[in-house]
Amino acid sequence: MKRSILFRMIAVVIVIALAFALCPTLYAQKQLDVYYHVATTEKVIALTFDDGPHPRFTDEILNILKEENVRATFFAIGSNVEAYPDVMRRVIAANHEIGNHTYGHPLIQTVTDFQLEEEIEKTDAILRDIGYQGNGLFRPPQGKCSNGMPALLERTNKTAILWNIDTRDWAHRPSEEIVREIENQVCGGDIILFHDYVSGESTTIPALKKLIPLLKERGYQFVTVSELLSLKDS
Ligand SMILES: [Zn+2]
């Protein structure tokens, strides 16, 4: 009797140990296509710009990136690409990377997965029409993920890119504050969120003018998100 209790206890311990051993693997698989940053020993950073293209700020951001010889990733809204195709063409011509940020920037909780898929496909088609081919990156509005997102990403062949440094430039934070905060926490593999469209005045441009030279001095290189993913430690 005592021996059978002992065997049962051992079996329970083995089951619990297996569950702990397997769960992180399952979790990692489920999270495989969602990146907040990339684990790398390289001193590389990806600058990302959401909500454009827009003539008010995108062109000026392109000028700064050109002056600094830096490539970045723009998560474009399909309706803005339709409204300002020439601005988007300039982003493409400057060899930056473009990701899909839906067609109309809906809140994820207000749309079905089917509607979200339509938003993604519509934006892909608009980008294709103006000559952009590579398009495997997706950033959900406000970085919110739905339960159906893993399956959606698989169906649309996308990788979800979020961020680990949020400049909150849309809230018109002083550029010095944005720069100071990034300076204090930056690490290789970071994905930094900026916006190339905000309502009202933008502090993004003065922040970039200070930030890029400062981080270059500290030995950082700027890469696109796809380049960053390729530098992931195995
Ligand atoms: Zn957005």
PDB file of C-alpha atoms and ligand atoms in Angstrom:
ATOM      1  CA  MET A   1       0.000   0.000   0.000  1.00  0.00           C
ATOM      2  CA  LYS A   2       2.692   2.423   1.030  1.00  0.00           C
ATOM      3  CA  ARG A   3       4.725   1.518  -2.055  1.00  0.00           C
ATOM      4  CA  SER A   4       1.775   2.264  -4.387  1.00  0.00           C
ATOM      5  CA  ILE A   5       1.315   5.700  -2.753  1.00  0.00           C
ATOM      6  CA  LEU A   6       5.022   6.344  -3.251  1.00  0.00           C
ATOM      7  CA  PHE A   7       4.762   5.373  -6.956  1.00  0.00           C
ATOM      8  CA  ARG A   8       1.761   7.663  -7.370  1.00  0.00           C
ATOM      9  CA  MET A   9       3.629  10.536  -5.757  1.00  0.00           C
ATOM     10  CA  ILE A  10       6.617   9.958  -8.029  1.00  0.00           C
ATOM     11  CA  ALA A  11       4.290   9.893 -11.066  1.00  0.00           C
ATOM     12  CA  VAL A  12       2.703  13.197  -9.998  1.00  0.00           C
ATOM     13  CA  VAL A  13       6.129  14.787  -9.531  1.00  0.00           C
ATOM     14  CA  ILE A  14       7.218  13.582 -12.997  1.00  0.00           C
ATOM     15  CA  VAL A  15       4.025  14.975 -14.614  1.00  0.00           C
ATOM     16  CA  ILE A  16       4.487  18.363 -12.898  1.00  0.00           C
ATOM     17  CA  ALA A  17       8.184  18.467 -13.889  1.00  0.00           C
ATOM     18  CA  LEU A  18       7.295  17.645 -17.509  1.00  0.00           C
ATOM     19  CA  ALA A  19       4.613  20.335 -17.555  1.00  0.00           C
ATOM     20  CA  PHE A  20       7.135  22.938 -16.344  1.00  0.00           C
ATOM     21  CA  ALA A  21       9.707  21.731 -18.864  1.00  0.00           C
ATOM     22  CA  LEU A  22       7.294  21.813 -21.810  1.00  0.00           C
ATOM     23  CA  CYS A  23       5.307  24.988 -21.062  1.00  0.00           C
ATOM     24  CA  PRO A  24       8.088  27.486 -21.799  1.00  0.00           C
ATOM     25  CA  THR A  25       8.650  25.716 -25.134  1.00  0.00           C
ATOM     26  CA  LEU A  26       4.977  25.943 -26.028  1.00  0.00           C
ATOM     27  CA  TYR A  27       4.887  29.561 -24.910  1.00  0.00           C
ATOM     28  CA  ALA A  28       7.975  30.373 -26.965  1.00  0.00           C
ATOM     29  CA  GLN A  29       6.431  28.741 -30.046  1.00  0.00           C
ATOM     30  CA  LYS A  30       3.237  30.715 -29.619  1.00  0.00           C
ATOM     31  CA  GLN A  31       5.234  33.936 -29.237  1.00  0.00           C
ATOM     32  CA  LEU A  32       7.627  33.112 -32.042  1.00  0.00           C
ATOM     33  CA  ASP A  33       6.246  35.665 -34.491  1.00  0.00           C
ATOM     34  CA  VAL A  34       5.896  38.588 -32.070  1.00  0.00           C
ATOM     35  CA  TYR A  35       8.967  40.661 -31.321  1.00  0.00           C
ATOM     36  CA  TYR A  36       9.359  43.453 -28.795  1.00  0.00           C
ATOM     37  CA  HIS A  37      13.120  43.521 -29.285  1.00  0.00           C
ATOM     38  CA  VAL A  38      15.757  41.124 -30.524  1.00  0.00           C
ATOM     39  CA  ALA A  39      18.284  39.329 -28.339  1.00  0.00           C
ATOM     40  CA  THR A  40      21.658  40.098 -29.883  1.00  0.00           C
ATOM     41  CA  THR A  41      25.179  40.866 -28.751  1.00  0.00           C
ATOM     42  CA  GLU A  42      25.538  43.401 -31.612  1.00  0.00           C
ATOM     43  CA  LYS A  43      25.178  47.136 -30.896  1.00  0.00           C
ATOM     44  CA  VAL A  44      22.314  47.575 -33.327  1.00  0.00           C
ATOM     45  CA  ILE A  45      19.032  49.452 -32.997  1.00  0.00           C
ATOM     46  CA  ALA A  46      15.936  49.637 -35.181  1.00  0.00           C
ATOM     47  CA  LEU A  47      14.184  52.993 -35.437  1.00  0.00           C
ATOM     48  CA  THR A  48      10.527  52.554 -36.387  1.00  0.00           C
ATOM     49  CA  PHE A  49       7.998  55.176 -37.478  1.00  0.00           C
ATOM     50  CA  ASP A  50       4.243  54.577 -37.312  1.00  0.00           C
ATOM     51  CA  ASP A  51       1.093  56.127 -38.753  1.00  0.00           C
ATOM     52  CA  GLY A  52       2.476  57.735 -41.922  1.00  0.00           C
ATOM     53  CA  PRO A  53       3.145  58.384 -44.632  1.00  0.00           C
ATOM     54  CA  HIS A  54       2.222  62.009 -44.257  1.00  0.00           C
ATOM     55  CA  PRO A  55       3.632  65.107 -45.981  1.00  0.00           C
ATOM     56  CA  ARG A  56       3.829  67.048 -42.722  1.00  0.00           C
ATOM     57  CA  PHE A  57       6.624  65.035 -41.119  1.00  0.00           C
ATOM     58  CA  THR A  58       7.666  62.011 -43.192  1.00  0.00           C
ATOM     59  CA  ASP A  59       9.723  64.055 -45.692  1.00  0.00           C
ATOM     60  CA  GLU A  60      11.599  65.855 -42.950  1.00  0.00           C
ATOM     61  CA  ILE A  61      12.337  62.576 -41.181  1.00  0.00           C
ATOM     62  CA  LEU A  62      13.608  61.180 -44.502  1.00  0.00           C
ATOM     63  CA  ASN A  63      15.964  64.164 -44.789  1.00  0.00           C
ATOM     64  CA  ILE A  64      17.446  63.538 -41.332  1.00  0.00           C
ATOM     65  CA  LEU A  65      17.883  59.813 -42.041  1.00  0.00           C
ATOM     66  CA  LYS A  66      19.581  60.617 -45.341  1.00  0.00           C
ATOM     67  CA  GLU A  67      21.947  63.128 -43.729  1.00  0.00           C
ATOM     68  CA  GLU A  68      22.876  60.559 -41.104  1.00  0.00           C
ATOM     69  CA  ASN A  69      22.995  57.678 -43.610  1.00  0.00           C
ATOM     70  CA  VAL A  70      20.585  55.677 -41.477  1.00  0.00           C
ATOM     71  CA  ARG A  71      17.944  53.180 -42.586  1.00  0.00           C
ATOM     72  CA  ALA A  72      14.708  52.736 -40.656  1.00  0.00           C
ATOM     73  CA  THR A  73      11.358  50.947 -40.817  1.00  0.00           C
ATOM     74  CA  PHE A  74       8.072  52.718 -41.514  1.00  0.00           C
ATOM     75  CA  PHE A  75       4.821  51.040 -40.421  1.00  0.00           C
ATOM     76  CA  ALA A  76       2.444  52.611 -42.910  1.00  0.00           C
ATOM     77  CA  ILE A  77      -1.319  53.025 -42.710  1.00  0.00           C
ATOM     78  CA  GLY A  78      -2.915  51.911 -46.003  1.00  0.00           C
ATOM     79  CA  SER A  79      -5.311  54.865 -46.238  1.00  0.00           C
ATOM     80  CA  ASN A  80      -2.369  57.263 -45.841  1.00  0.00           C
ATOM     81  CA  VAL A  81      -0.429  55.443 -48.562  1.00  0.00           C
ATOM     82  CA  GLU A  82      -3.481  55.911 -50.812  1.00  0.00           C
ATOM     83  CA  ALA A  83      -3.693  59.602 -49.906  1.00  0.00           C
ATOM     84  CA  TYR A  84       0.045  60.329 -50.180  1.00  0.00           C
ATOM     85  CA  PRO A  85       1.565  57.782 -52.581  1.00  0.00           C
ATOM     86  CA  ASP A  86       4.416  60.104 -53.558  1.00  0.00           C
ATOM     87  CA  VAL A  87       5.562  60.408 -49.952  1.00  0.00           C
ATOM     88  CA  MET A  88       5.550  56.604 -49.683  1.00  0.00           C
ATOM     89  CA  ARG A  89       7.458  56.324 -52.954  1.00  0.00           C
ATOM     90  CA  ARG A  90      10.155  58.578 -51.496  1.00  0.00           C
ATOM     91  CA  VAL A  91      10.411  56.283 -48.455  1.00  0.00           C
ATOM     92  CA  ILE A  92      10.774  53.276 -50.775  1.00  0.00           C
ATOM     93  CA  ALA A  93      13.299  55.072 -53.019  1.00  0.00           C
ATOM     94  CA  ALA A  94      15.440  55.864 -49.959  1.00  0.00           C
ATOM     95  CA  ASN A  95      15.690  52.112 -49.321  1.00  0.00           C
ATOM     96  CA  HIS A  96      13.893  52.074 -45.985  1.00  0.00           C
ATOM     97  CA  GLU A  97      11.816  49.095 -44.922  1.00  0.00           C
ATOM     98  CA  ILE A  98       8.030  49.278 -44.838  1.00  0.00           C
ATOM     99  CA  GLY A  99       5.675  47.346 -42.620  1.00  0.00           C
ATOM    100  CA  ASN A 100       1.896  47.026 -42.604  1.00  0.00           C
ATOM    101  CA  HIS A 101       0.021  49.034 -39.941  1.00  0.00           C
ATOM    102  CA  THR A 102      -3.510  48.176 -41.213  1.00  0.00           C
ATOM    103  CA  TYR A 103      -5.636  50.216 -43.608  1.00  0.00           C
ATOM    104  CA  GLY A 104      -7.618  52.416 -41.234  1.00  0.00           C
ATOM    105  CA  HIS A 105      -5.840  51.991 -37.885  1.00  0.00           C
ATOM    106  CA  PRO A 106      -8.803  50.395 -36.083  1.00  0.00           C
ATOM    107  CA  LEU A 107      -8.643  49.457 -32.430  1.00  0.00           C
ATOM    108  CA  ILE A 108      -7.992  45.711 -32.424  1.00  0.00           C
ATOM    109  CA  GLN A 109     -10.784  45.093 -29.921  1.00  0.00           C
ATOM    110  CA  THR A 110     -13.341  46.739 -32.254  1.00  0.00           C
ATOM    111  CA  VAL A 111     -12.705  44.524 -35.286  1.00  0.00           C
ATOM    112  CA  THR A 112     -12.995  40.814 -35.994  1.00  0.00           C
ATOM    113  CA  ASP A 113      -9.997  38.807 -37.141  1.00  0.00           C
ATOM    114  CA  PHE A 114     -11.665  38.620 -40.560  1.00  0.00           C
ATOM    115  CA  GLN A 115     -11.889  42.427 -40.751  1.00  0.00           C
ATOM    116  CA  LEU A 116      -8.307  42.760 -39.570  1.00  0.00           C
ATOM    117  CA  GLU A 117      -7.160  40.336 -42.251  1.00  0.00           C
ATOM    118  CA  GLU A 118      -8.970  42.445 -44.860  1.00  0.00           C
ATOM    119  CA  GLU A 119      -7.224  45.569 -43.523  1.00  0.00           C
ATOM    120  CA  ILE A 120      -3.841  43.878 -43.804  1.00  0.00           C
ATOM    121  CA  GLU A 121      -4.468  42.510 -47.298  1.00  0.00           C
ATOM    122  CA  LYS A 122      -5.847  45.810 -48.584  1.00  0.00           C
ATOM    123  CA  THR A 123      -2.748  47.645 -47.346  1.00  0.00           C
ATOM    124  CA  ASP A 124      -0.455  45.000 -48.861  1.00  0.00           C
ATOM    125  CA  ALA A 125      -2.211  45.464 -52.223  1.00  0.00           C
ATOM    126  CA  ILE A 126      -1.855  49.277 -52.072  1.00  0.00           C
ATOM    127  CA  LEU A 127       1.853  48.960 -51.253  1.00  0.00           C
ATOM    128  CA  ARG A 128       2.324  46.456 -54.086  1.00  0.00           C
ATOM    129  CA  ASP A 129       0.580  48.854 -56.488  1.00  0.00           C
ATOM    130  CA  ILE A 130       3.128  51.565 -55.792  1.00  0.00           C
ATOM    131  CA  GLY A 131       6.010  49.134 -56.184  1.00  0.00           C
ATOM    132  CA  TYR A 132       6.854  47.798 -52.741  1.00  0.00           C
ATOM    133  CA  GLN A 133       7.492  44.083 -52.826  1.00  0.00           C
ATOM    134  CA  GLY A 134       8.915  42.941 -49.497  1.00  0.00           C
ATOM    135  CA  ASN A 135       6.232  43.111 -46.889  1.00  0.00           C
ATOM    136  CA  GLY A 136       6.407  40.569 -44.109  1.00  0.00           C
ATOM    137  CA  LEU A 137       6.125  42.881 -41.120  1.00  0.00           C
ATOM    138  CA  PHE A 138       2.951  43.837 -39.290  1.00  0.00           C
ATOM    139  CA  ARG A 139       2.418  46.191 -36.380  1.00  0.00           C
ATOM    140  CA  PRO A 140      -1.045  46.140 -34.833  1.00  0.00           C
ATOM    141  CA  PRO A 141      -2.462  49.558 -33.933  1.00  0.00           C
ATOM    142  CA  GLN A 142      -1.437  50.536 -30.387  1.00  0.00           C
ATOM    143  CA  GLY A 143       0.540  47.309 -30.180  1.00  0.00           C
ATOM    144  CA  LYS A 144      -2.548  45.374 -29.121  1.00  0.00           C
ATOM    145  CA  CYS A 145      -2.781  41.678 -29.955  1.00  0.00           C
ATOM    146  CA  SER A 146      -5.994  39.671 -30.219  1.00  0.00           C
ATOM    147  CA  ASN A 147      -6.391  36.003 -29.308  1.00  0.00           C
ATOM    148  CA  GLY A 148      -6.667  35.129 -32.977  1.00  0.00           C
ATOM    149  CA  MET A 149      -3.487  36.981 -33.895  1.00  0.00           C
ATOM    150  CA  PRO A 150      -1.088  33.990 -34.063  1.00  0.00           C
ATOM    151  CA  ALA A 151      -3.356  32.281 -36.635  1.00  0.00           C
ATOM    152  CA  LEU A 152      -3.876  35.564 -38.465  1.00  0.00           C
ATOM    153  CA  LEU A 153      -0.119  36.119 -38.704  1.00  0.00           C
ATOM    154  CA  GLU A 154       0.297  32.634 -40.105  1.00  0.00           C
ATOM    155  CA  ARG A 155      -2.457  33.123 -42.702  1.00  0.00           C
ATOM    156  CA  THR A 156      -1.109  36.502 -43.837  1.00  0.00           C
ATOM    157  CA  ASN A 157       2.520  35.374 -43.604  1.00  0.00           C
ATOM    158  CA  LYS A 158       3.467  38.208 -41.258  1.00  0.00           C
ATOM    159  CA  THR A 159       5.734  38.716 -38.292  1.00  0.00           C
ATOM    160  CA  ALA A 160       4.340  41.061 -35.619  1.00  0.00           C
ATOM    161  CA  ILE A 161       6.755  43.765 -34.573  1.00  0.00           C
ATOM    162  CA  LEU A 162       6.063  45.689 -31.388  1.00  0.00           C
ATOM    163  CA  TRP A 163       8.686  47.713 -29.491  1.00  0.00           C
ATOM    164  CA  ASN A 164      10.510  47.872 -26.200  1.00  0.00           C
ATOM    165  CA  ILE A 165      11.181  51.628 -26.162  1.00  0.00           C
ATOM    166  CA  ASP A 166       8.138  53.856 -26.589  1.00  0.00           C
ATOM    167  CA  THR A 167       9.075  57.514 -27.088  1.00  0.00           C
ATOM    168  CA  ARG A 168       5.410  58.570 -26.703  1.00  0.00           C
ATOM    169  CA  ASP A 169       6.233  61.323 -29.184  1.00  0.00           C
ATOM    170  CA  TRP A 170       2.536  61.455 -30.107  1.00  0.00           C
ATOM    171  CA  ALA A 171       1.966  63.057 -26.688  1.00  0.00           C
ATOM    172  CA  HIS A 172       4.270  65.948 -27.684  1.00  0.00           C
ATOM    173  CA  ARG A 173       6.855  65.117 -25.043  1.00  0.00           C
ATOM    174  CA  PRO A 174       9.816  67.517 -25.028  1.00  0.00           C
ATOM    175  CA  SER A 175      12.538  66.209 -27.330  1.00  0.00           C
ATOM    176  CA  GLU A 176      15.167  66.488 -24.540  1.00  0.00           C
ATOM    177  CA  GLU A 177      13.085  64.175 -22.371  1.00  0.00           C
ATOM    178  CA  ILE A 178      12.744  61.608 -25.191  1.00  0.00           C
ATOM    179  CA  VAL A 179      16.494  61.681 -25.870  1.00  0.00           C
ATOM    180  CA  ARG A 180      17.451  61.466 -22.176  1.00  0.00           C
ATOM    181  CA  GLU A 181      15.165  58.506 -21.587  1.00  0.00           C
ATOM    182  CA  ILE A 182      16.464  56.564 -24.589  1.00  0.00           C
ATOM    183  CA  GLU A 183      20.069  57.414 -23.685  1.00  0.00           C
ATOM    184  CA  ASN A 184      19.543  55.941 -20.213  1.00  0.00           C
ATOM    185  CA  GLN A 185      17.971  52.668 -21.236  1.00  0.00           C
ATOM    186  CA  VAL A 186      19.168  51.832 -24.737  1.00  0.00           C
ATOM    187  CA  CYS A 187      20.629  48.379 -25.451  1.00  0.00           C
ATOM    188  CA  GLY A 188      21.636  46.463 -28.566  1.00  0.00           C
ATOM    189  CA  GLY A 189      18.591  44.812 -30.155  1.00  0.00           C
ATOM    190  CA  ASP A 190      16.144  47.535 -29.124  1.00  0.00           C
ATOM    191  CA  ILE A 191      13.162  48.482 -31.270  1.00  0.00           C
ATOM    192  CA  ILE A 192      12.283  52.145 -30.767  1.00  0.00           C
ATOM    193  CA  LEU A 193       8.808  53.469 -31.515  1.00  0.00           C
ATOM    194  CA  PHE A 194       8.451  56.924 -33.077  1.00  0.00           C
ATOM    195  CA  HIS A 195       5.661  58.342 -35.262  1.00  0.00           C
ATOM    196  CA  ASP A 196       5.968  60.053 -38.638  1.00  0.00           C
ATOM    197  CA  TYR A 197       2.481  61.404 -38.169  1.00  0.00           C
ATOM    198  CA  VAL A 198       1.042  62.948 -35.019  1.00  0.00           C
ATOM    199  CA  SER A 199      -1.737  65.484 -34.658  1.00  0.00           C
ATOM    200  CA  GLY A 200      -0.409  68.943 -33.859  1.00  0.00           C
ATOM    201  CA  GLU A 201       3.264  69.733 -33.524  1.00  0.00           C
ATOM    202  CA  SER A 202       5.829  66.959 -33.447  1.00  0.00           C
ATOM    203  CA  THR A 203       8.852  66.678 -31.184  1.00  0.00           C
ATOM    204  CA  THR A 204      10.038  63.629 -33.139  1.00  0.00           C
ATOM    205  CA  ILE A 205      12.224  65.607 -35.533  1.00  0.00           C
ATOM    206  CA  PRO A 206      14.286  67.569 -32.948  1.00  0.00           C
ATOM    207  CA  ALA A 207      14.584  64.364 -30.892  1.00  0.00           C
ATOM    208  CA  LEU A 208      15.986  62.446 -33.890  1.00  0.00           C
ATOM    209  CA  LYS A 209      18.463  65.224 -34.690  1.00  0.00           C
ATOM    210  CA  LYS A 210      19.989  64.870 -31.215  1.00  0.00           C
ATOM    211  CA  LEU A 211      19.529  61.140 -30.736  1.00  0.00           C
ATOM    212  CA  ILE A 212      21.091  59.686 -33.879  1.00  0.00           C
ATOM    213  CA  PRO A 213      24.524  61.377 -33.553  1.00  0.00           C
ATOM    214  CA  LEU A 214      24.568  60.675 -29.828  1.00  0.00           C
ATOM    215  CA  LEU A 215      23.934  56.948 -30.246  1.00  0.00           C
ATOM    216  CA  LYS A 216      26.407  56.740 -33.119  1.00  0.00           C
ATOM    217  CA  GLU A 217      29.041  58.222 -30.779  1.00  0.00           C
ATOM    218  CA  ARG A 218      28.265  55.431 -28.339  1.00  0.00           C
ATOM    219  CA  GLY A 219      28.951  52.863 -31.040  1.00  0.00           C
ATOM    220  CA  TYR A 220      25.416  51.957 -32.091  1.00  0.00           C
ATOM    221  CA  GLN A 221      24.426  51.197 -35.654  1.00  0.00           C
ATOM    222  CA  PHE A 222      20.932  51.659 -37.036  1.00  0.00           C
ATOM    223  CA  VAL A 223      19.327  48.840 -38.992  1.00  0.00           C
ATOM    224  CA  THR A 224      15.925  47.986 -40.411  1.00  0.00           C
ATOM    225  CA  VAL A 225      13.702  45.582 -38.473  1.00  0.00           C
ATOM    226  CA  SER A 226      14.405  42.737 -40.916  1.00  0.00           C
ATOM    227  CA  GLU A 227      18.132  43.308 -40.534  1.00  0.00           C
ATOM    228  CA  LEU A 228      17.713  43.331 -36.760  1.00  0.00           C
ATOM    229  CA  LEU A 229      15.840  40.000 -36.887  1.00  0.00           C
ATOM    230  CA  SER A 230      18.656  38.514 -38.954  1.00  0.00           C
ATOM    231  CA  LEU A 231      21.153  39.475 -36.215  1.00  0.00           C
ATOM    232  CA  LYS A 232      19.266  37.562 -33.523  1.00  0.00           C
ATOM    233  CA  ASP A 233      21.497  35.358 -31.379  1.00  0.00           C
ATOM    234  CA  SER A 234      20.766  31.733 -32.106  1.00  0.00           C
TER     235      SER A 234
HETATM  236 ZN    ZN B   1      -0.364  53.526 -35.025  1.00  0.00          ZN
END
